[in-house]
mmCIF file with all atom_site columns, C-alpha atoms in Angstrom:
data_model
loop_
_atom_site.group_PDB
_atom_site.id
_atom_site.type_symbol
_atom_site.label_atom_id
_atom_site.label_alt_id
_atom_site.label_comp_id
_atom_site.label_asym_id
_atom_site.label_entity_id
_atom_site.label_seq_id
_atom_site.pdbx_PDB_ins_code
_atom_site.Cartn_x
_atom_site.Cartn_y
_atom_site.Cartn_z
_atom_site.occupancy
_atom_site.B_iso_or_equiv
_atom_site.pdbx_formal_charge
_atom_site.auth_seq_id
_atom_site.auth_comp_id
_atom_site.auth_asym_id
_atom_site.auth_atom_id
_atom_site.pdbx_PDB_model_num
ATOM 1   C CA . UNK A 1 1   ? 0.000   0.000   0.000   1.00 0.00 ? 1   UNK A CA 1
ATOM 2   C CA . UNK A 1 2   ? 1.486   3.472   -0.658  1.00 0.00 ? 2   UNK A CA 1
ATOM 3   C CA . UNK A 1 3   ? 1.329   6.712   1.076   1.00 0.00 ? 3   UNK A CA 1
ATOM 4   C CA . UNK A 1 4   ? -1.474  7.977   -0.780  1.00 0.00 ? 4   UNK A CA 1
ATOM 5   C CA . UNK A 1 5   ? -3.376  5.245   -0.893  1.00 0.00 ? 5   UNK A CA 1
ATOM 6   C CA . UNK A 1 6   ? -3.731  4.873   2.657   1.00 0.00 ? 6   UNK A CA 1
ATOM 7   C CA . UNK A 1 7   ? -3.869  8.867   2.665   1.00 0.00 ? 7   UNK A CA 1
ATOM 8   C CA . UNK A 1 8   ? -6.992  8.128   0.802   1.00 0.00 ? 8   UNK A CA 1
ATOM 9   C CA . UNK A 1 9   ? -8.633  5.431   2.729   1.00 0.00 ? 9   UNK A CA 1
ATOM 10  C CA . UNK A 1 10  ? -8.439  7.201   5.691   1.00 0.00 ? 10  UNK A CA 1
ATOM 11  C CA . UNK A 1 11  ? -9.818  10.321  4.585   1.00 0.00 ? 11  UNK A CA 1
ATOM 12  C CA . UNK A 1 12  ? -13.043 7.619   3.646   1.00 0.00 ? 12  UNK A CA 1
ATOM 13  C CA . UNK A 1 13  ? -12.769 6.270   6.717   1.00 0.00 ? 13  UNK A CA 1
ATOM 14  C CA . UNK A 1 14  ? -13.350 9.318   8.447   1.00 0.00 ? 14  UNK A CA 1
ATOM 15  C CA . UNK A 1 15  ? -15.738 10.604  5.796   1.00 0.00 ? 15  UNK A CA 1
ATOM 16  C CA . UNK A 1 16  ? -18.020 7.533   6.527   1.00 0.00 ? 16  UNK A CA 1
ATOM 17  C CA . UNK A 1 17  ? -20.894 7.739   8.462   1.00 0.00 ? 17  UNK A CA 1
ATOM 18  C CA . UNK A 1 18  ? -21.347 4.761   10.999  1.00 0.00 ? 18  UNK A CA 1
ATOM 19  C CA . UNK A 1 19  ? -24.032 4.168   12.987  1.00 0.00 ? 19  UNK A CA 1
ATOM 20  C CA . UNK A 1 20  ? -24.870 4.876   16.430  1.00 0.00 ? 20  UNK A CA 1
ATOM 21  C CA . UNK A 1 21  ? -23.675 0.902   16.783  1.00 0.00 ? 21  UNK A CA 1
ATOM 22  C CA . UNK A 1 22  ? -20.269 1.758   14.733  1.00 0.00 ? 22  UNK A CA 1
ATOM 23  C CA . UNK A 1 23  ? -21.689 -0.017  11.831  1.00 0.00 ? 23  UNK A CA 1
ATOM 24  C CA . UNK A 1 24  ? -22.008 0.901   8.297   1.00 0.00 ? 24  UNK A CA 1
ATOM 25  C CA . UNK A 1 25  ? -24.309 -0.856  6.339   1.00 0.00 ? 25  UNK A CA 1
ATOM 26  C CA . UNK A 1 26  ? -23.061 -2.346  2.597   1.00 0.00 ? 26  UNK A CA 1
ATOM 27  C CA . UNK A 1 27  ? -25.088 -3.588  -0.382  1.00 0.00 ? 27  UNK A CA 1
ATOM 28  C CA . UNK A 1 28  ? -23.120 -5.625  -2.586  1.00 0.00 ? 28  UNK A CA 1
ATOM 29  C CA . UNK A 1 29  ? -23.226 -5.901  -6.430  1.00 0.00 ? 29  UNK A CA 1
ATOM 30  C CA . UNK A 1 30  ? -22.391 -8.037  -9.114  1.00 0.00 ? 30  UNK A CA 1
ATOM 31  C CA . UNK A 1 31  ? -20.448 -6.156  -11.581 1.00 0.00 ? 31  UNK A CA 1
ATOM 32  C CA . UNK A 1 32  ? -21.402 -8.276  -14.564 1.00 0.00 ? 32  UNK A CA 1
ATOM 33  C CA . UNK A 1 33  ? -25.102 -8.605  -14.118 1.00 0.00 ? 33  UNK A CA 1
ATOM 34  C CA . UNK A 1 34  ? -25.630 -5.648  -11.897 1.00 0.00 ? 34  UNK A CA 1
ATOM 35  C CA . UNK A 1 35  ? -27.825 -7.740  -9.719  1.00 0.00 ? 35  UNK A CA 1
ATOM 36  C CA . UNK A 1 36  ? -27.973 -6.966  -6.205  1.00 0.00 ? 36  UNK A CA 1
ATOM 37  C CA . UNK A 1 37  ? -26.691 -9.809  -4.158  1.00 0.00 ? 37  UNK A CA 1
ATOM 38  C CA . UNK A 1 38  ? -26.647 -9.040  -0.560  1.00 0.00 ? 38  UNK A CA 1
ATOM 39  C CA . UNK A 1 39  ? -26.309 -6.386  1.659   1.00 0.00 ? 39  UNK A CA 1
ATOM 40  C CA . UNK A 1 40  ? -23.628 -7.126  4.663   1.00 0.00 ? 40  UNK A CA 1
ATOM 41  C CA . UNK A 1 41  ? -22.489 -5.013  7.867   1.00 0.00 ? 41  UNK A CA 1
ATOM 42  C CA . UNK A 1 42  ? -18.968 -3.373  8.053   1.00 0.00 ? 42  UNK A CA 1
ATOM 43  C CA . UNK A 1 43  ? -17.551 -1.511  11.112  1.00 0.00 ? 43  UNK A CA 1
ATOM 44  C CA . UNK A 1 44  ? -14.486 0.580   10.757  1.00 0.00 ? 44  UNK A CA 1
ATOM 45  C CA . UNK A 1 45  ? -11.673 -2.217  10.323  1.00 0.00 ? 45  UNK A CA 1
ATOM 46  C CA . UNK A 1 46  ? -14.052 -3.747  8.052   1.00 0.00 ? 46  UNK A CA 1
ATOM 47  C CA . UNK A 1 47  ? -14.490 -1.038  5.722   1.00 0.00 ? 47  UNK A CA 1
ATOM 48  C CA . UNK A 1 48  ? -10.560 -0.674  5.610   1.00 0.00 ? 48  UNK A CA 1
ATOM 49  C CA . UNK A 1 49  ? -9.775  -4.551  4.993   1.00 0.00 ? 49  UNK A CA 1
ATOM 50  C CA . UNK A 1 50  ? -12.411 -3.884  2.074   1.00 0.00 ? 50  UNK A CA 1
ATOM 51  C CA . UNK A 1 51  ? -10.753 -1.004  0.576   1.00 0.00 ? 51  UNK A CA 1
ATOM 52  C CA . UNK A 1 52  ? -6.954  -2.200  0.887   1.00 0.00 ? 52  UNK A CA 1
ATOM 53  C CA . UNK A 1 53  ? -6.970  -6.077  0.512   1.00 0.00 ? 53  UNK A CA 1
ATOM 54  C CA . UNK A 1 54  ? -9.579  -6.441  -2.711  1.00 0.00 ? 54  UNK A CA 1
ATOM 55  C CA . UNK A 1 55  ? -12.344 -8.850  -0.878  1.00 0.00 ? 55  UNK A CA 1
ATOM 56  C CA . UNK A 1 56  ? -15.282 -7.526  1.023   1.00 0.00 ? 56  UNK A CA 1
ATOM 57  C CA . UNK A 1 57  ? -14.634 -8.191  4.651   1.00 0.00 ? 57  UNK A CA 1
ATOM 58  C CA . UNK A 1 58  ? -17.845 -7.914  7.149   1.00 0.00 ? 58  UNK A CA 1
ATOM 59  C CA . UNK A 1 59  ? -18.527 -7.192  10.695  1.00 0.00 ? 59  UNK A CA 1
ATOM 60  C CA . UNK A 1 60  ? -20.736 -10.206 11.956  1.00 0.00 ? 60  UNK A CA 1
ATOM 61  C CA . UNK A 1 61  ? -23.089 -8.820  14.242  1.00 0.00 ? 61  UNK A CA 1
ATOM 62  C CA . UNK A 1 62  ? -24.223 -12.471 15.662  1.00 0.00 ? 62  UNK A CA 1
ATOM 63  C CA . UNK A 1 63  ? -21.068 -13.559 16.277  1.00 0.00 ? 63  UNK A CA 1
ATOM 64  C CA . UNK A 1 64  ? -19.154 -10.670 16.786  1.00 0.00 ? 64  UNK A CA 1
ATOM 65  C CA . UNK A 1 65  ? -16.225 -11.178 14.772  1.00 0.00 ? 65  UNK A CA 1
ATOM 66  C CA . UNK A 1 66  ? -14.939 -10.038 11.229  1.00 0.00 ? 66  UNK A CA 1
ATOM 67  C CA . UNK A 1 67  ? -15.947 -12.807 7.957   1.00 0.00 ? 67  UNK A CA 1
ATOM 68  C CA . UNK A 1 68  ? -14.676 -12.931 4.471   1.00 0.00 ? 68  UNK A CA 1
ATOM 69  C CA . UNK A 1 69  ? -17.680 -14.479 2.283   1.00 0.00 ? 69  UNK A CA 1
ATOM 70  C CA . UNK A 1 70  ? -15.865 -17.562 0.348   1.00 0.00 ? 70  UNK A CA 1
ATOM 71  C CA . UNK A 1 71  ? -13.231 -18.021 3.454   1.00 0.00 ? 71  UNK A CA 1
ATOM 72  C CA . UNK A 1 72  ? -15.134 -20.749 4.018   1.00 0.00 ? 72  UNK A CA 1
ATOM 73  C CA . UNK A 1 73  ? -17.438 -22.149 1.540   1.00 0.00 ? 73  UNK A CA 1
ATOM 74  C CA . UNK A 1 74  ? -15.001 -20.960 -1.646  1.00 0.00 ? 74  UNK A CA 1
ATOM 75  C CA . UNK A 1 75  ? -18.060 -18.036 -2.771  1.00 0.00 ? 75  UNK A CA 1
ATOM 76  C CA . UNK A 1 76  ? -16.008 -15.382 -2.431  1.00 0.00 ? 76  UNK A CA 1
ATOM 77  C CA . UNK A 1 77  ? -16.440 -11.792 -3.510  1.00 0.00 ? 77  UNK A CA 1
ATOM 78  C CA . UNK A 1 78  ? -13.501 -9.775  -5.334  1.00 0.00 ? 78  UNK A CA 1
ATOM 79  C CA . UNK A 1 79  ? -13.691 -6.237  -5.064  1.00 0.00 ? 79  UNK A CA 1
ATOM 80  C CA . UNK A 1 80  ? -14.211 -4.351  -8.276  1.00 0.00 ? 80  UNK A CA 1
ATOM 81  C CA . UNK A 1 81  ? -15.382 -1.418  -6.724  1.00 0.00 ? 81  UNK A CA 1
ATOM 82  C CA . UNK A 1 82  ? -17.018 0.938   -4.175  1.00 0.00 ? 82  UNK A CA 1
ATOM 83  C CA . UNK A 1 83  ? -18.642 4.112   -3.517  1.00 0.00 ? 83  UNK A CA 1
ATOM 84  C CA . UNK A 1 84  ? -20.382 5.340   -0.775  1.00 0.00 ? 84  UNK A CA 1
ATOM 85  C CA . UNK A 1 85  ? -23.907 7.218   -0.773  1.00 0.00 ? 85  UNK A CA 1
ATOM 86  C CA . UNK A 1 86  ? -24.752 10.756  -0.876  1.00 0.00 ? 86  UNK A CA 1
ATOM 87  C CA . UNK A 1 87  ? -25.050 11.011  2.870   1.00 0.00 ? 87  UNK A CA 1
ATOM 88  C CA . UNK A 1 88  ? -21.987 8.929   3.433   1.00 0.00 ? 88  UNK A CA 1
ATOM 89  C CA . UNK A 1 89  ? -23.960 6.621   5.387   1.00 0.00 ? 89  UNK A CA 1
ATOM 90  C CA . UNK A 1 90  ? -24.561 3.231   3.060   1.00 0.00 ? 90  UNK A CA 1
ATOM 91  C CA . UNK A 1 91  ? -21.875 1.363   1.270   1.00 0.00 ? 91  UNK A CA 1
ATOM 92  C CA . UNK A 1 92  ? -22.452 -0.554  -2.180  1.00 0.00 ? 92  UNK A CA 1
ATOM 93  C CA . UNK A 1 93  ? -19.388 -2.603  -3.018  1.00 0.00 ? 93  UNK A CA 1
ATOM 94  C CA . UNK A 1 94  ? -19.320 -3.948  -6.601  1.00 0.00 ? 94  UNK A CA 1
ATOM 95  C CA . UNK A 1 95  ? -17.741 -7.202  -6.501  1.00 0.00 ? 95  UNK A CA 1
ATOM 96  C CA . UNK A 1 96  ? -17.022 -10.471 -9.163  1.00 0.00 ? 96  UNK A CA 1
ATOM 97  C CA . UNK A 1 97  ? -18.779 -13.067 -7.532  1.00 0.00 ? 97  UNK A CA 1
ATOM 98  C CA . UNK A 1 98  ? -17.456 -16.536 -7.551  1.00 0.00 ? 98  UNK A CA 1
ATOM 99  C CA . UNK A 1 99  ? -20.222 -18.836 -6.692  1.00 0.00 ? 99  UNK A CA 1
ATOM 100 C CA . UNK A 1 100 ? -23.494 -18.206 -4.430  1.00 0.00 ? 100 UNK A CA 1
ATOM 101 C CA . UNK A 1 101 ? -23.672 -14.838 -2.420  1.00 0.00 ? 101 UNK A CA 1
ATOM 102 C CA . UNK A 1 102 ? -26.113 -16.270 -0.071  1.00 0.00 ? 102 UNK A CA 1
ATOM 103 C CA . UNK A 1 103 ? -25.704 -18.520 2.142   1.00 0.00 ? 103 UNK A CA 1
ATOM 104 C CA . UNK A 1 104 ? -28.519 -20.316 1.381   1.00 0.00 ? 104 UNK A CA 1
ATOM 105 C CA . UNK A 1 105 ? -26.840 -21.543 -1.794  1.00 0.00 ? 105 UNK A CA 1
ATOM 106 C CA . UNK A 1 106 ? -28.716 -19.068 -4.115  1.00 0.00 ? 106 UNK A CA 1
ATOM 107 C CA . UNK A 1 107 ? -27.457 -16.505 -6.199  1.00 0.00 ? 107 UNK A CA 1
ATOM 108 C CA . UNK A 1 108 ? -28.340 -13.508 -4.189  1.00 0.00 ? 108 UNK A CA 1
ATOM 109 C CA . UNK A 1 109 ? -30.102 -13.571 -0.878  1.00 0.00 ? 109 UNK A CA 1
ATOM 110 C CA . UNK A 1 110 ? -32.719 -11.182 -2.838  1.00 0.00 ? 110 UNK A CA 1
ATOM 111 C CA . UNK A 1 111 ? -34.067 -15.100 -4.626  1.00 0.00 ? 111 UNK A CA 1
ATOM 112 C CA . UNK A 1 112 ? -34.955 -16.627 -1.245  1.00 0.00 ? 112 UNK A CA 1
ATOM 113 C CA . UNK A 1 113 ? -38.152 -14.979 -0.180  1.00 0.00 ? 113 UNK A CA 1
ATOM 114 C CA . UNK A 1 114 ? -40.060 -12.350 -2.821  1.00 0.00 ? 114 UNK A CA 1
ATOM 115 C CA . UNK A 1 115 ? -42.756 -10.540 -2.111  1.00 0.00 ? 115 UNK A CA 1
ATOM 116 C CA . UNK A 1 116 ? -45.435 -9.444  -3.940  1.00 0.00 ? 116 UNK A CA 1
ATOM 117 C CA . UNK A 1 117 ? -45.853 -5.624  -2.928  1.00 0.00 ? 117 UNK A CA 1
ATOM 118 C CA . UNK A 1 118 ? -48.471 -3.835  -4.872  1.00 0.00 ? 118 UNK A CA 1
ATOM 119 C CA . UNK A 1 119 ? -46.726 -2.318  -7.899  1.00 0.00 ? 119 UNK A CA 1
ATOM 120 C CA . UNK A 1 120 ? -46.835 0.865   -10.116 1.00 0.00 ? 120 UNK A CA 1
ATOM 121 C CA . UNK A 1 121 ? -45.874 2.263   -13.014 1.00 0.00 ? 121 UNK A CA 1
ATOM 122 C CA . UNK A 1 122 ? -44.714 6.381   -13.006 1.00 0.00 ? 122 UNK A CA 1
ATOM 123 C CA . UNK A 1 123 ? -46.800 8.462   -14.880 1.00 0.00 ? 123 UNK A CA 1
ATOM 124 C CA . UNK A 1 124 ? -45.641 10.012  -18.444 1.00 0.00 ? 124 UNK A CA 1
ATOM 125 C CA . UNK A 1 125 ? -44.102 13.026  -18.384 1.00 0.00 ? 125 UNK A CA 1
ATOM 126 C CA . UNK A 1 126 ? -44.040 15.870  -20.677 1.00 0.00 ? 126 UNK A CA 1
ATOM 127 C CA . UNK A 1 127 ? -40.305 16.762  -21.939 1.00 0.00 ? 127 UNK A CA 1
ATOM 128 C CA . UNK A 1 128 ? -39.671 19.557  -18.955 1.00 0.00 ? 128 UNK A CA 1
ATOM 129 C CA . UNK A 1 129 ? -40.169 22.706  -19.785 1.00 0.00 ? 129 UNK A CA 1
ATOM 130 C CA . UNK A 1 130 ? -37.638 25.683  -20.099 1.00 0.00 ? 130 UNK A CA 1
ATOM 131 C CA . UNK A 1 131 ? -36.710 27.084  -16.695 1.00 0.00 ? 131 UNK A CA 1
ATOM 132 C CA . UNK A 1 132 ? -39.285 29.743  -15.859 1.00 0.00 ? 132 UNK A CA 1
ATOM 133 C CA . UNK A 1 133 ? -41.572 28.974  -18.089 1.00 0.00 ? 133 UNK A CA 1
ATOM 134 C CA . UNK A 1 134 ? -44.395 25.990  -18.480 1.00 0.00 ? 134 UNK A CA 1
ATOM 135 C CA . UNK A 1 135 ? -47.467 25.281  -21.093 1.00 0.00 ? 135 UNK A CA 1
ATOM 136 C CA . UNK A 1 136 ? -49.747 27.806  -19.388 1.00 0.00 ? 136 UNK A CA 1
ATOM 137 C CA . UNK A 1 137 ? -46.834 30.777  -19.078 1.00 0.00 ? 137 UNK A CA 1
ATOM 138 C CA . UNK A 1 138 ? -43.938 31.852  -16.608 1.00 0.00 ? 138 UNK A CA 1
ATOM 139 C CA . UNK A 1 139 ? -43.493 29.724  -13.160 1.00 0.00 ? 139 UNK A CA 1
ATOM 140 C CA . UNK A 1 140 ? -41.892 30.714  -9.563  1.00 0.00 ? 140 UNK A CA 1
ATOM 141 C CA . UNK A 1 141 ? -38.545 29.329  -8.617  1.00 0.00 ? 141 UNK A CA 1
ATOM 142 C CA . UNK A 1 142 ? -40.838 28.194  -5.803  1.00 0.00 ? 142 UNK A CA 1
ATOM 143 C CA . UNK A 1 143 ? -43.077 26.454  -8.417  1.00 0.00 ? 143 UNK A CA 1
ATOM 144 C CA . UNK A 1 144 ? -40.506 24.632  -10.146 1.00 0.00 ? 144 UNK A CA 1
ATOM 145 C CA . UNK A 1 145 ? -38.637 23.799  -6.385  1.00 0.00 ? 145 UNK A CA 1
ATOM 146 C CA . UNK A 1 146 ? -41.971 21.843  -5.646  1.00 0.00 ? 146 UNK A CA 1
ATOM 147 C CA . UNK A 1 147 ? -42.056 20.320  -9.140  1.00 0.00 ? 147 UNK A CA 1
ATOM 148 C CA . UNK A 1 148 ? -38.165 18.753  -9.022  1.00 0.00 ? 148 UNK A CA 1
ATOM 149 C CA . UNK A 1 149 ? -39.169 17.423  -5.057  1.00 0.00 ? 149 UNK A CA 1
#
């Protein structure tokens, strides 16, 4: 690791927002289908085995320890890469999967129980207008404020 790079992983370190419990949570995803595979906890150490040893590490909240997925069932999880949220509080770590994410022996642990929530589709839209201005004549800034929210 060089001097910038761990320059840089502590200034994400202490960029990250963790939880009142220390814990960040992290959604992992699979670079080459895009599909989202799990979503894991990482605490500080966590976070900076992730980003300097190229396999997401996790905090295990059961059993209070750190875990490498694949260290010991072979799935592992290769860090392609990461980014965290706009509020600095949610990890997604894109990763080449080798074999199962879930422990369950499925793909992702999204498979193992769907739902059927009540769906719906967004309305159509009119191409937006120019700023100022809309079909029946000029708009507020506080008009178009509400319209982008």
């Amino acid at each position: 690791m060089t001097d910038s790079t761990s320059t840089s992983t502590e200034a994400v370190l202490d960029r990250a927002r963790f939880g009142a419990d220390g814990l960040l949570p992290a959604v992992v995803q699979e670079e080459s289908s895009k599909d989202v595979l799990m979503l894991g906890w990482m605490d500080r150490e966590a976070l900076r085995r992730t980003l300097t040893e190229g396999r997401v590490t996790f905090w295990s909240r059961s059993r209070q320890e750190y875990w490498r997925k694949g260290d010991t069932s072979g799935h592992a999880q290769y860090v392609r890469a990461a980014a965290l949220d706009c509020d600095d509080d949610t990890l997604l770590v894109t990763v080449q999967q080798v074999g199962a994410a879930c422990h369950t022996g499925a793909h992702s642990c999204f498979e193992v129980d769907p739902l059927e929530p009540v769906t719906a589709t967004a309305p159509l839209q009119a191409a937006p207008a120019q700023a100022g201005t809309d079909a029946t004549g000029p708009t507020s800034a506080t008009t178009t404020a509400e319209a982008i929210r």
